[in-house]
Amino acid sequence: ADGLPNEFVWHIQSGADGVLWFACGDGLARYDPGSVVSYTVADGLANDLVQRIEVATDHSLWLASRKPGITHYDKKTFLKAPGSEDLAVGNVGMRIDSQGVVWAGTSGTRAQGFYRWNGIAFKKVDDGGATLKYISGIEFNPDGTMWITCLPDTGPVKADGLWRYDGTRFYNLSPQIGLTGRVLTAVFRDSSGILWLGTARTGLLRYDGKELLSFSKQHGLPDGNVPRISQDSTGDLWFSVVGHGA
């Protein structure tokens, strides 16, 4: 689109004032009727690659990408968030919970693990030896607990699969519900409490707390690689499928 830093748009968010924000390969763009303004490292961004935009409860913005560094925009100034200098979180590994707390899960190799913004800086959450590394998704439950999906790694301790975090400890649910060997790329909790999991090769999974169901090409999916899941205002679920749209 005319005025955007480039045509590669990773993420779009709407601000409280109706302004649209575009995360692009060469910076951030602000669009309101009649104008587009672009921002880059020259304006204070941690780096020019912006893949994720999160709108906080105070209407400020948090920006992240697979390159190290998280940017906070307080509606006046772009600031590099302390403690994020080595954090590469990709386009899915940053979320804000209902209390306004920012969580970041790494997807890079410089700093690895699960991080929490404490109001001053990002600090690593003690994972109790779980060695979470390549985090591919974060989702919240109404009671404050969290779901985290992790990609496989080659280390001696396998930390991939589906994890539940209760604020104190991390629990790997993959072995007990039959997820061993699945490469999980996304996690989403729908409005009825059902958990949906995207995979890299084996389609879509549905978990209701008791039973795990699998959906693949034979159920209508065009391919087995499902990196994103969302739900619209009518309750319909949408699944992005690599090479086939949604």
PDB file of C-alpha atoms in Angstrom:
ATOM      1  CA  ALA A   1       0.000   0.000   0.000  1.00  0.00           C
ATOM      2  CA  ASP A   2       1.102   3.560  -0.662  1.00  0.00           C
ATOM      3  CA  GLY A   3       3.062   5.031   2.226  1.00  0.00           C
ATOM      4  CA  LEU A   4       3.916   1.791   4.061  1.00  0.00           C
ATOM      5  CA  PRO A   5       7.611   1.078   4.740  1.00  0.00           C
ATOM      6  CA  ASN A   6       7.289  -1.862   2.349  1.00  0.00           C
ATOM      7  CA  GLU A   7       4.613  -4.242   1.087  1.00  0.00           C
ATOM      8  CA  PHE A   8       5.496  -7.074   3.470  1.00  0.00           C
ATOM      9  CA  VAL A   9       2.997  -6.694   6.329  1.00  0.00           C
ATOM     10  CA  TRP A  10       3.381  -9.111   9.253  1.00  0.00           C
ATOM     11  CA  HIS A  11       0.669  -7.869  11.602  1.00  0.00           C
ATOM     12  CA  ILE A  12      -2.087  -5.239  11.816  1.00  0.00           C
ATOM     13  CA  GLN A  13      -3.567  -3.823  15.014  1.00  0.00           C
ATOM     14  CA  SER A  14      -6.223  -1.204  15.708  1.00  0.00           C
ATOM     15  CA  GLY A  15      -5.579   1.321  18.441  1.00  0.00           C
ATOM     16  CA  ALA A  16      -8.212   2.635  20.852  1.00  0.00           C
ATOM     17  CA  ASP A  17      -8.547   5.789  18.734  1.00  0.00           C
ATOM     18  CA  GLY A  18      -9.285   3.770  15.598  1.00  0.00           C
ATOM     19  CA  VAL A  19      -5.827   4.296  14.132  1.00  0.00           C
ATOM     20  CA  LEU A  20      -4.395   1.275  12.318  1.00  0.00           C
ATOM     21  CA  TRP A  21      -0.834   0.143  12.984  1.00  0.00           C
ATOM     22  CA  PHE A  22       1.060  -1.978  10.443  1.00  0.00           C
ATOM     23  CA  ALA A  23       4.051  -4.145  11.375  1.00  0.00           C
ATOM     24  CA  CYS A  24       6.268  -4.225   8.300  1.00  0.00           C
ATOM     25  CA  GLY A  25       9.589  -5.608   7.157  1.00  0.00           C
ATOM     26  CA  ASP A  26      11.186  -2.161   7.213  1.00  0.00           C
ATOM     27  CA  GLY A  27       9.471  -0.481  10.129  1.00  0.00           C
ATOM     28  CA  LEU A  28       6.133   0.473  11.668  1.00  0.00           C
ATOM     29  CA  ALA A  29       3.364   2.458   9.986  1.00  0.00           C
ATOM     30  CA  ARG A  30       0.517   4.474  11.507  1.00  0.00           C
ATOM     31  CA  TYR A  31      -2.552   4.938   9.321  1.00  0.00           C
ATOM     32  CA  ASP A  32      -5.523   7.194   9.897  1.00  0.00           C
ATOM     33  CA  PRO A  33      -7.858   8.531   7.214  1.00  0.00           C
ATOM     34  CA  GLY A  34      -5.810  10.692   4.920  1.00  0.00           C
ATOM     35  CA  SER A  35      -2.271   9.956   6.101  1.00  0.00           C
ATOM     36  CA  VAL A  36       0.356   7.269   6.635  1.00  0.00           C
ATOM     37  CA  VAL A  37       3.353   7.885   8.884  1.00  0.00           C
ATOM     38  CA  SER A  38       6.265   5.439   9.010  1.00  0.00           C
ATOM     39  CA  TYR A  39       8.704   4.882  11.881  1.00  0.00           C
ATOM     40  CA  THR A  40      12.131   3.198  11.868  1.00  0.00           C
ATOM     41  CA  VAL A  41      15.191   2.795  14.094  1.00  0.00           C
ATOM     42  CA  ALA A  42      15.828   6.489  13.478  1.00  0.00           C
ATOM     43  CA  ASP A  43      12.663   7.168  15.502  1.00  0.00           C
ATOM     44  CA  GLY A  44      13.685   4.838  18.338  1.00  0.00           C
ATOM     45  CA  LEU A  45      12.596   1.348  17.220  1.00  0.00           C
ATOM     46  CA  ALA A  46      14.774  -1.502  18.483  1.00  0.00           C
ATOM     47  CA  ASN A  47      15.111  -2.622  14.851  1.00  0.00           C
ATOM     48  CA  ASP A  48      13.365  -2.043  11.533  1.00  0.00           C
ATOM     49  CA  LEU A  49      11.808  -5.504  11.322  1.00  0.00           C
ATOM     50  CA  VAL A  50       8.449  -5.360  13.132  1.00  0.00           C
ATOM     51  CA  GLN A  51       6.450  -8.613  13.197  1.00  0.00           C
ATOM     52  CA  ARG A  52       4.215  -8.304  16.253  1.00  0.00           C
ATOM     53  CA  ILE A  53       2.158  -5.429  17.669  1.00  0.00           C
ATOM     54  CA  GLU A  54       0.415  -5.724  21.034  1.00  0.00           C
ATOM     55  CA  VAL A  55      -1.894  -2.996  22.370  1.00  0.00           C
ATOM     56  CA  ALA A  56      -1.690  -2.672  26.161  1.00  0.00           C
ATOM     57  CA  THR A  57      -4.527  -1.825  28.542  1.00  0.00           C
ATOM     58  CA  ASP A  58      -3.173   1.746  28.755  1.00  0.00           C
ATOM     59  CA  HIS A  59      -3.338   1.896  24.914  1.00  0.00           C
ATOM     60  CA  SER A  60       0.448   1.968  24.532  1.00  0.00           C
ATOM     61  CA  LEU A  61       2.108  -0.323  21.983  1.00  0.00           C
ATOM     62  CA  TRP A  62       4.643  -3.129  22.298  1.00  0.00           C
ATOM     63  CA  LEU A  63       6.577  -4.159  19.180  1.00  0.00           C
ATOM     64  CA  ALA A  64       8.671  -7.277  18.591  1.00  0.00           C
ATOM     65  CA  SER A  65      10.223  -9.440  15.891  1.00  0.00           C
ATOM     66  CA  ARG A  66      12.624 -12.327  15.336  1.00  0.00           C
ATOM     67  CA  LYS A  67      15.460  -9.819  15.646  1.00  0.00           C
ATOM     68  CA  PRO A  68      16.550  -9.047  19.230  1.00  0.00           C
ATOM     69  CA  GLY A  69      14.907  -6.166  21.032  1.00  0.00           C
ATOM     70  CA  ILE A  70      11.376  -5.140  22.074  1.00  0.00           C
ATOM     71  CA  THR A  71      10.096  -1.592  21.596  1.00  0.00           C
ATOM     72  CA  HIS A  72       7.547   0.192  23.798  1.00  0.00           C
ATOM     73  CA  TYR A  73       5.603   3.156  22.433  1.00  0.00           C
ATOM     74  CA  ASP A  74       4.003   5.224  25.209  1.00  0.00           C
ATOM     75  CA  LYS A  75       1.969   7.289  22.685  1.00  0.00           C
ATOM     76  CA  LYS A  76       4.740   9.881  22.616  1.00  0.00           C
ATOM     77  CA  THR A  77       8.113   8.169  22.370  1.00  0.00           C
ATOM     78  CA  PHE A  78       9.539   4.872  21.133  1.00  0.00           C
ATOM     79  CA  LEU A  79      11.732   3.287  23.787  1.00  0.00           C
ATOM     80  CA  LYS A  80      13.842   0.121  23.748  1.00  0.00           C
ATOM     81  CA  ALA A  81      12.545  -2.014  26.615  1.00  0.00           C
ATOM     82  CA  PRO A  82      15.263  -2.772  29.194  1.00  0.00           C
ATOM     83  CA  GLY A  83      16.053  -6.456  29.485  1.00  0.00           C
ATOM     84  CA  SER A  84      14.971  -7.167  25.913  1.00  0.00           C
ATOM     85  CA  GLU A  85      18.297  -6.513  24.194  1.00  0.00           C
ATOM     86  CA  ASP A  86      18.818 -10.213  23.396  1.00  0.00           C
ATOM     87  CA  LEU A  87      15.151 -11.246  23.141  1.00  0.00           C
ATOM     88  CA  ALA A  88      14.039 -12.401  19.700  1.00  0.00           C
ATOM     89  CA  VAL A  89      10.378 -13.398  19.968  1.00  0.00           C
ATOM     90  CA  GLY A  90       9.208 -13.681  16.366  1.00  0.00           C
ATOM     91  CA  ASN A  91       5.681 -12.838  15.304  1.00  0.00           C
ATOM     92  CA  VAL A  92       3.806 -14.950  17.879  1.00  0.00           C
ATOM     93  CA  GLY A  93       5.876 -14.946  21.054  1.00  0.00           C
ATOM     94  CA  MET A  94       4.602 -11.786  22.752  1.00  0.00           C
ATOM     95  CA  ARG A  95       1.218 -11.381  24.444  1.00  0.00           C
ATOM     96  CA  ILE A  96      -0.417  -9.116  27.034  1.00  0.00           C
ATOM     97  CA  ASP A  97      -2.722 -10.650  29.650  1.00  0.00           C
ATOM     98  CA  SER A  98      -5.925  -9.190  31.117  1.00  0.00           C
ATOM     99  CA  GLN A  99      -3.931  -7.516  33.911  1.00  0.00           C
ATOM    100  CA  GLY A 100      -1.761  -5.679  31.413  1.00  0.00           C
ATOM    101  CA  VAL A 101       1.350  -7.795  31.991  1.00  0.00           C
ATOM    102  CA  VAL A 102       3.540  -8.307  28.911  1.00  0.00           C
ATOM    103  CA  TRP A 103       4.898 -11.834  28.357  1.00  0.00           C
ATOM    104  CA  ALA A 104       7.573 -12.748  25.823  1.00  0.00           C
ATOM    105  CA  GLY A 105       8.706 -16.173  24.676  1.00  0.00           C
ATOM    106  CA  THR A 106      11.924 -16.491  22.729  1.00  0.00           C
ATOM    107  CA  SER A 107      12.359 -17.918  19.256  1.00  0.00           C
ATOM    108  CA  GLY A 108      16.074 -17.137  18.854  1.00  0.00           C
ATOM    109  CA  THR A 109      19.343 -18.445  20.243  1.00  0.00           C
ATOM    110  CA  ARG A 110      20.913 -15.454  22.027  1.00  0.00           C
ATOM    111  CA  ALA A 111      18.549 -15.512  25.007  1.00  0.00           C
ATOM    112  CA  GLN A 112      16.141 -18.371  25.555  1.00  0.00           C
ATOM    113  CA  GLY A 113      13.136 -18.876  27.762  1.00  0.00           C
ATOM    114  CA  PHE A 114       9.975 -17.194  28.984  1.00  0.00           C
ATOM    115  CA  TYR A 115      10.118 -13.551  30.074  1.00  0.00           C
ATOM    116  CA  ARG A 116       7.840 -11.176  31.987  1.00  0.00           C
ATOM    117  CA  TRP A 117       7.751  -7.375  32.009  1.00  0.00           C
ATOM    118  CA  ASN A 118       7.828  -6.245  35.645  1.00  0.00           C
ATOM    119  CA  GLY A 119       7.165  -2.580  34.916  1.00  0.00           C
ATOM    120  CA  ILE A 120      10.858  -1.749  34.691  1.00  0.00           C
ATOM    121  CA  ALA A 121      12.490  -4.496  32.637  1.00  0.00           C
ATOM    122  CA  PHE A 122      11.947  -7.926  31.118  1.00  0.00           C
ATOM    123  CA  LYS A 123      13.026 -10.663  33.527  1.00  0.00           C
ATOM    124  CA  LYS A 124      13.295 -14.359  32.822  1.00  0.00           C
ATOM    125  CA  VAL A 125      10.686 -16.543  34.523  1.00  0.00           C
ATOM    126  CA  ASP A 126      12.182 -19.417  36.490  1.00  0.00           C
ATOM    127  CA  ASP A 127      11.068 -22.490  34.565  1.00  0.00           C
ATOM    128  CA  GLY A 128      12.215 -24.964  37.218  1.00  0.00           C
ATOM    129  CA  GLY A 129      14.425 -26.831  34.786  1.00  0.00           C
ATOM    130  CA  ALA A 130      11.845 -27.076  32.001  1.00  0.00           C
ATOM    131  CA  THR A 131      14.367 -25.342  29.677  1.00  0.00           C
ATOM    132  CA  LEU A 132      11.744 -23.688  27.466  1.00  0.00           C
ATOM    133  CA  LYS A 133      13.474 -22.377  24.339  1.00  0.00           C
ATOM    134  CA  TYR A 134      11.655 -22.014  21.024  1.00  0.00           C
ATOM    135  CA  ILE A 135       8.228 -20.729  22.040  1.00  0.00           C
ATOM    136  CA  SER A 136       5.672 -20.764  19.219  1.00  0.00           C
ATOM    137  CA  GLY A 137       2.505 -19.670  21.033  1.00  0.00           C
ATOM    138  CA  ILE A 138       1.099 -18.148  24.235  1.00  0.00           C
ATOM    139  CA  GLU A 139      -2.544 -18.233  25.366  1.00  0.00           C
ATOM    140  CA  PHE A 140      -4.378 -17.254  28.555  1.00  0.00           C
ATOM    141  CA  ASN A 141      -7.105 -18.866  30.649  1.00  0.00           C
ATOM    142  CA  PRO A 142      -9.645 -16.773  32.612  1.00  0.00           C
ATOM    143  CA  ASP A 143      -8.102 -17.965  35.900  1.00  0.00           C
ATOM    144  CA  GLY A 144      -4.735 -16.478  34.971  1.00  0.00           C
ATOM    145  CA  THR A 145      -3.023 -19.723  34.031  1.00  0.00           C
ATOM    146  CA  MET A 146      -1.347 -19.934  30.643  1.00  0.00           C
ATOM    147  CA  TRP A 147      -0.804 -22.294  27.740  1.00  0.00           C
ATOM    148  CA  ILE A 148       2.548 -22.293  25.948  1.00  0.00           C
ATOM    149  CA  THR A 149       3.584 -24.239  22.855  1.00  0.00           C
ATOM    150  CA  CYS A 150       7.231 -24.912  22.071  1.00  0.00           C
ATOM    151  CA  LEU A 151       9.016 -26.140  18.973  1.00  0.00           C
ATOM    152  CA  PRO A 152      11.497 -29.037  19.170  1.00  0.00           C
ATOM    153  CA  ASP A 153      15.169 -28.428  19.849  1.00  0.00           C
ATOM    154  CA  THR A 154      18.235 -30.622  19.621  1.00  0.00           C
ATOM    155  CA  GLY A 155      19.327 -30.351  23.236  1.00  0.00           C
ATOM    156  CA  PRO A 156      19.463 -33.212  25.739  1.00  0.00           C
ATOM    157  CA  VAL A 157      16.294 -32.025  27.514  1.00  0.00           C
ATOM    158  CA  LYS A 158      13.267 -32.041  25.216  1.00  0.00           C
ATOM    159  CA  ALA A 159      11.137 -29.000  26.021  1.00  0.00           C
ATOM    160  CA  ASP A 160       8.800 -29.066  23.036  1.00  0.00           C
ATOM    161  CA  GLY A 161       5.061 -29.616  23.086  1.00  0.00           C
ATOM    162  CA  LEU A 162       2.213 -28.125  25.125  1.00  0.00           C
ATOM    163  CA  TRP A 163       2.933 -26.577  28.514  1.00  0.00           C
ATOM    164  CA  ARG A 164       0.670 -25.176  31.217  1.00  0.00           C
ATOM    165  CA  TYR A 165       1.955 -22.447  33.537  1.00  0.00           C
ATOM    166  CA  ASP A 166       0.073 -21.776  36.787  1.00  0.00           C
ATOM    167  CA  GLY A 167       2.147 -18.774  37.826  1.00  0.00           C
ATOM    168  CA  THR A 168       4.575 -20.923  39.790  1.00  0.00           C
ATOM    169  CA  ARG A 169       5.361 -24.092  37.855  1.00  0.00           C
ATOM    170  CA  PHE A 170       5.405 -25.340  34.262  1.00  0.00           C
ATOM    171  CA  TYR A 171       3.739 -28.649  33.379  1.00  0.00           C
ATOM    172  CA  ASN A 172       4.297 -30.507  30.103  1.00  0.00           C
ATOM    173  CA  LEU A 173       0.979 -32.051  29.055  1.00  0.00           C
ATOM    174  CA  SER A 174       2.183 -33.558  25.785  1.00  0.00           C
ATOM    175  CA  PRO A 175       2.885 -37.108  27.025  1.00  0.00           C
ATOM    176  CA  GLN A 176      -0.396 -37.518  28.902  1.00  0.00           C
ATOM    177  CA  ILE A 177      -2.717 -36.279  26.149  1.00  0.00           C
ATOM    178  CA  GLY A 178      -0.964 -37.849  23.164  1.00  0.00           C
ATOM    179  CA  LEU A 179       0.989 -34.960  21.681  1.00  0.00           C
ATOM    180  CA  THR A 180       4.393 -36.633  21.649  1.00  0.00           C
ATOM    181  CA  GLY A 181       6.028 -36.160  18.254  1.00  0.00           C
ATOM    182  CA  ARG A 182       3.746 -33.306  17.194  1.00  0.00           C
ATOM    183  CA  VAL A 183       5.404 -30.048  16.130  1.00  0.00           C
ATOM    184  CA  LEU A 184       3.123 -27.392  17.649  1.00  0.00           C
ATOM    185  CA  THR A 185       3.064 -24.008  15.904  1.00  0.00           C
ATOM    186  CA  ALA A 186       0.078 -22.255  17.541  1.00  0.00           C
ATOM    187  CA  VAL A 187      -2.255 -22.362  20.534  1.00  0.00           C
ATOM    188  CA  PHE A 188      -5.679 -20.680  20.797  1.00  0.00           C
ATOM    189  CA  ARG A 189      -8.448 -20.864  23.398  1.00  0.00           C
ATOM    190  CA  ASP A 190     -11.876 -20.226  21.864  1.00  0.00           C
ATOM    191  CA  SER A 191     -14.842 -18.496  23.519  1.00  0.00           C
ATOM    192  CA  SER A 192     -16.204 -21.803  24.835  1.00  0.00           C
ATOM    193  CA  GLY A 193     -12.914 -22.800  26.458  1.00  0.00           C
ATOM    194  CA  ILE A 194     -11.815 -25.314  23.830  1.00  0.00           C
ATOM    195  CA  LEU A 195      -8.092 -25.367  23.110  1.00  0.00           C
ATOM    196  CA  TRP A 196      -6.987 -25.464  19.460  1.00  0.00           C
ATOM    197  CA  LEU A 197      -3.452 -26.340  18.429  1.00  0.00           C
ATOM    198  CA  GLY A 198      -1.818 -25.786  15.058  1.00  0.00           C
ATOM    199  CA  THR A 199       0.931 -28.104  13.881  1.00  0.00           C
ATOM    200  CA  ALA A 200       3.699 -27.891  11.294  1.00  0.00           C
ATOM    201  CA  ARG A 201       2.801 -31.074   9.420  1.00  0.00           C
ATOM    202  CA  THR A 202      -0.119 -32.903  10.962  1.00  0.00           C
ATOM    203  CA  GLY A 203      -2.985 -30.431  10.720  1.00  0.00           C
ATOM    204  CA  LEU A 204      -5.185 -29.069  13.485  1.00  0.00           C
ATOM    205  CA  LEU A 205      -5.844 -30.396  16.985  1.00  0.00           C
ATOM    206  CA  ARG A 206      -8.782 -29.806  19.337  1.00  0.00           C
ATOM    207  CA  TYR A 207      -8.497 -30.419  23.092  1.00  0.00           C
ATOM    208  CA  ASP A 208     -11.452 -30.004  25.454  1.00  0.00           C
ATOM    209  CA  GLY A 209      -9.592 -31.021  28.604  1.00  0.00           C
ATOM    210  CA  LYS A 210     -10.477 -34.686  28.181  1.00  0.00           C
ATOM    211  CA  GLU A 211     -10.175 -35.711  24.552  1.00  0.00           C
ATOM    212  CA  LEU A 212      -7.733 -34.784  21.794  1.00  0.00           C
ATOM    213  CA  LEU A 213      -9.193 -34.713  18.277  1.00  0.00           C
ATOM    214  CA  SER A 214      -7.206 -34.353  15.061  1.00  0.00           C
ATOM    215  CA  PHE A 215      -8.254 -32.656  11.796  1.00  0.00           C
ATOM    216  CA  SER A 216      -6.332 -32.990   8.532  1.00  0.00           C
ATOM    217  CA  LYS A 217      -6.810 -32.958   4.765  1.00  0.00           C
ATOM    218  CA  GLN A 218      -9.496 -35.609   4.982  1.00  0.00           C
ATOM    219  CA  HIS A 219     -11.550 -33.184   7.094  1.00  0.00           C
ATOM    220  CA  GLY A 220     -11.179 -30.325   4.615  1.00  0.00           C
ATOM    221  CA  LEU A 221      -7.894 -28.671   5.549  1.00  0.00           C
ATOM    222  CA  PRO A 222      -5.931 -27.886   2.370  1.00  0.00           C
ATOM    223  CA  ASP A 223      -2.597 -28.660   4.051  1.00  0.00           C
ATOM    224  CA  GLY A 224      -1.164 -29.861   7.350  1.00  0.00           C
ATOM    225  CA  ASN A 225       0.768 -26.711   8.274  1.00  0.00           C
ATOM    226  CA  VAL A 226      -1.410 -24.444  10.487  1.00  0.00           C
ATOM    227  CA  PRO A 227       0.568 -21.524  11.991  1.00  0.00           C
ATOM    228  CA  ARG A 228      -2.302 -19.213  13.120  1.00  0.00           C
ATOM    229  CA  ILE A 229      -5.733 -19.620  14.690  1.00  0.00           C
ATOM    230  CA  SER A 230      -8.285 -16.904  15.524  1.00  0.00           C
ATOM    231  CA  GLN A 231     -12.003 -16.362  16.175  1.00  0.00           C
ATOM    232  CA  ASP A 232     -14.220 -13.585  14.849  1.00  0.00           C
ATOM    233  CA  SER A 233     -17.013 -11.688  16.590  1.00  0.00           C
ATOM    234  CA  THR A 234     -19.644 -14.171  15.359  1.00  0.00           C
ATOM    235  CA  GLY A 235     -17.832 -17.101  16.946  1.00  0.00           C
ATOM    236  CA  ASP A 236     -16.458 -18.582  13.726  1.00  0.00           C
ATOM    237  CA  LEU A 237     -12.926 -19.941  13.888  1.00  0.00           C
ATOM    238  CA  TRP A 238     -10.318 -19.101  11.267  1.00  0.00           C
ATOM    239  CA  PHE A 239      -7.209 -21.118  10.520  1.00  0.00           C
ATOM    240  CA  SER A 240      -4.345 -19.893   8.354  1.00  0.00           C
ATOM    241  CA  VAL A 241      -2.777 -22.674   6.287  1.00  0.00           C
ATOM    242  CA  VAL A 242       0.660 -22.245   4.747  1.00  0.00           C
ATOM    243  CA  GLY A 243       0.361 -21.769   0.996  1.00  0.00           C
ATOM    244  CA  HIS A 244      -3.458 -21.679   1.062  1.00  0.00           C
ATOM    245  CA  GLY A 245      -4.543 -18.566   2.979  1.00  0.00           C
ATOM    246  CA  ALA A 246      -7.331 -19.026   5.527  1.00  0.00           C
TER     247      ALA A 246
END
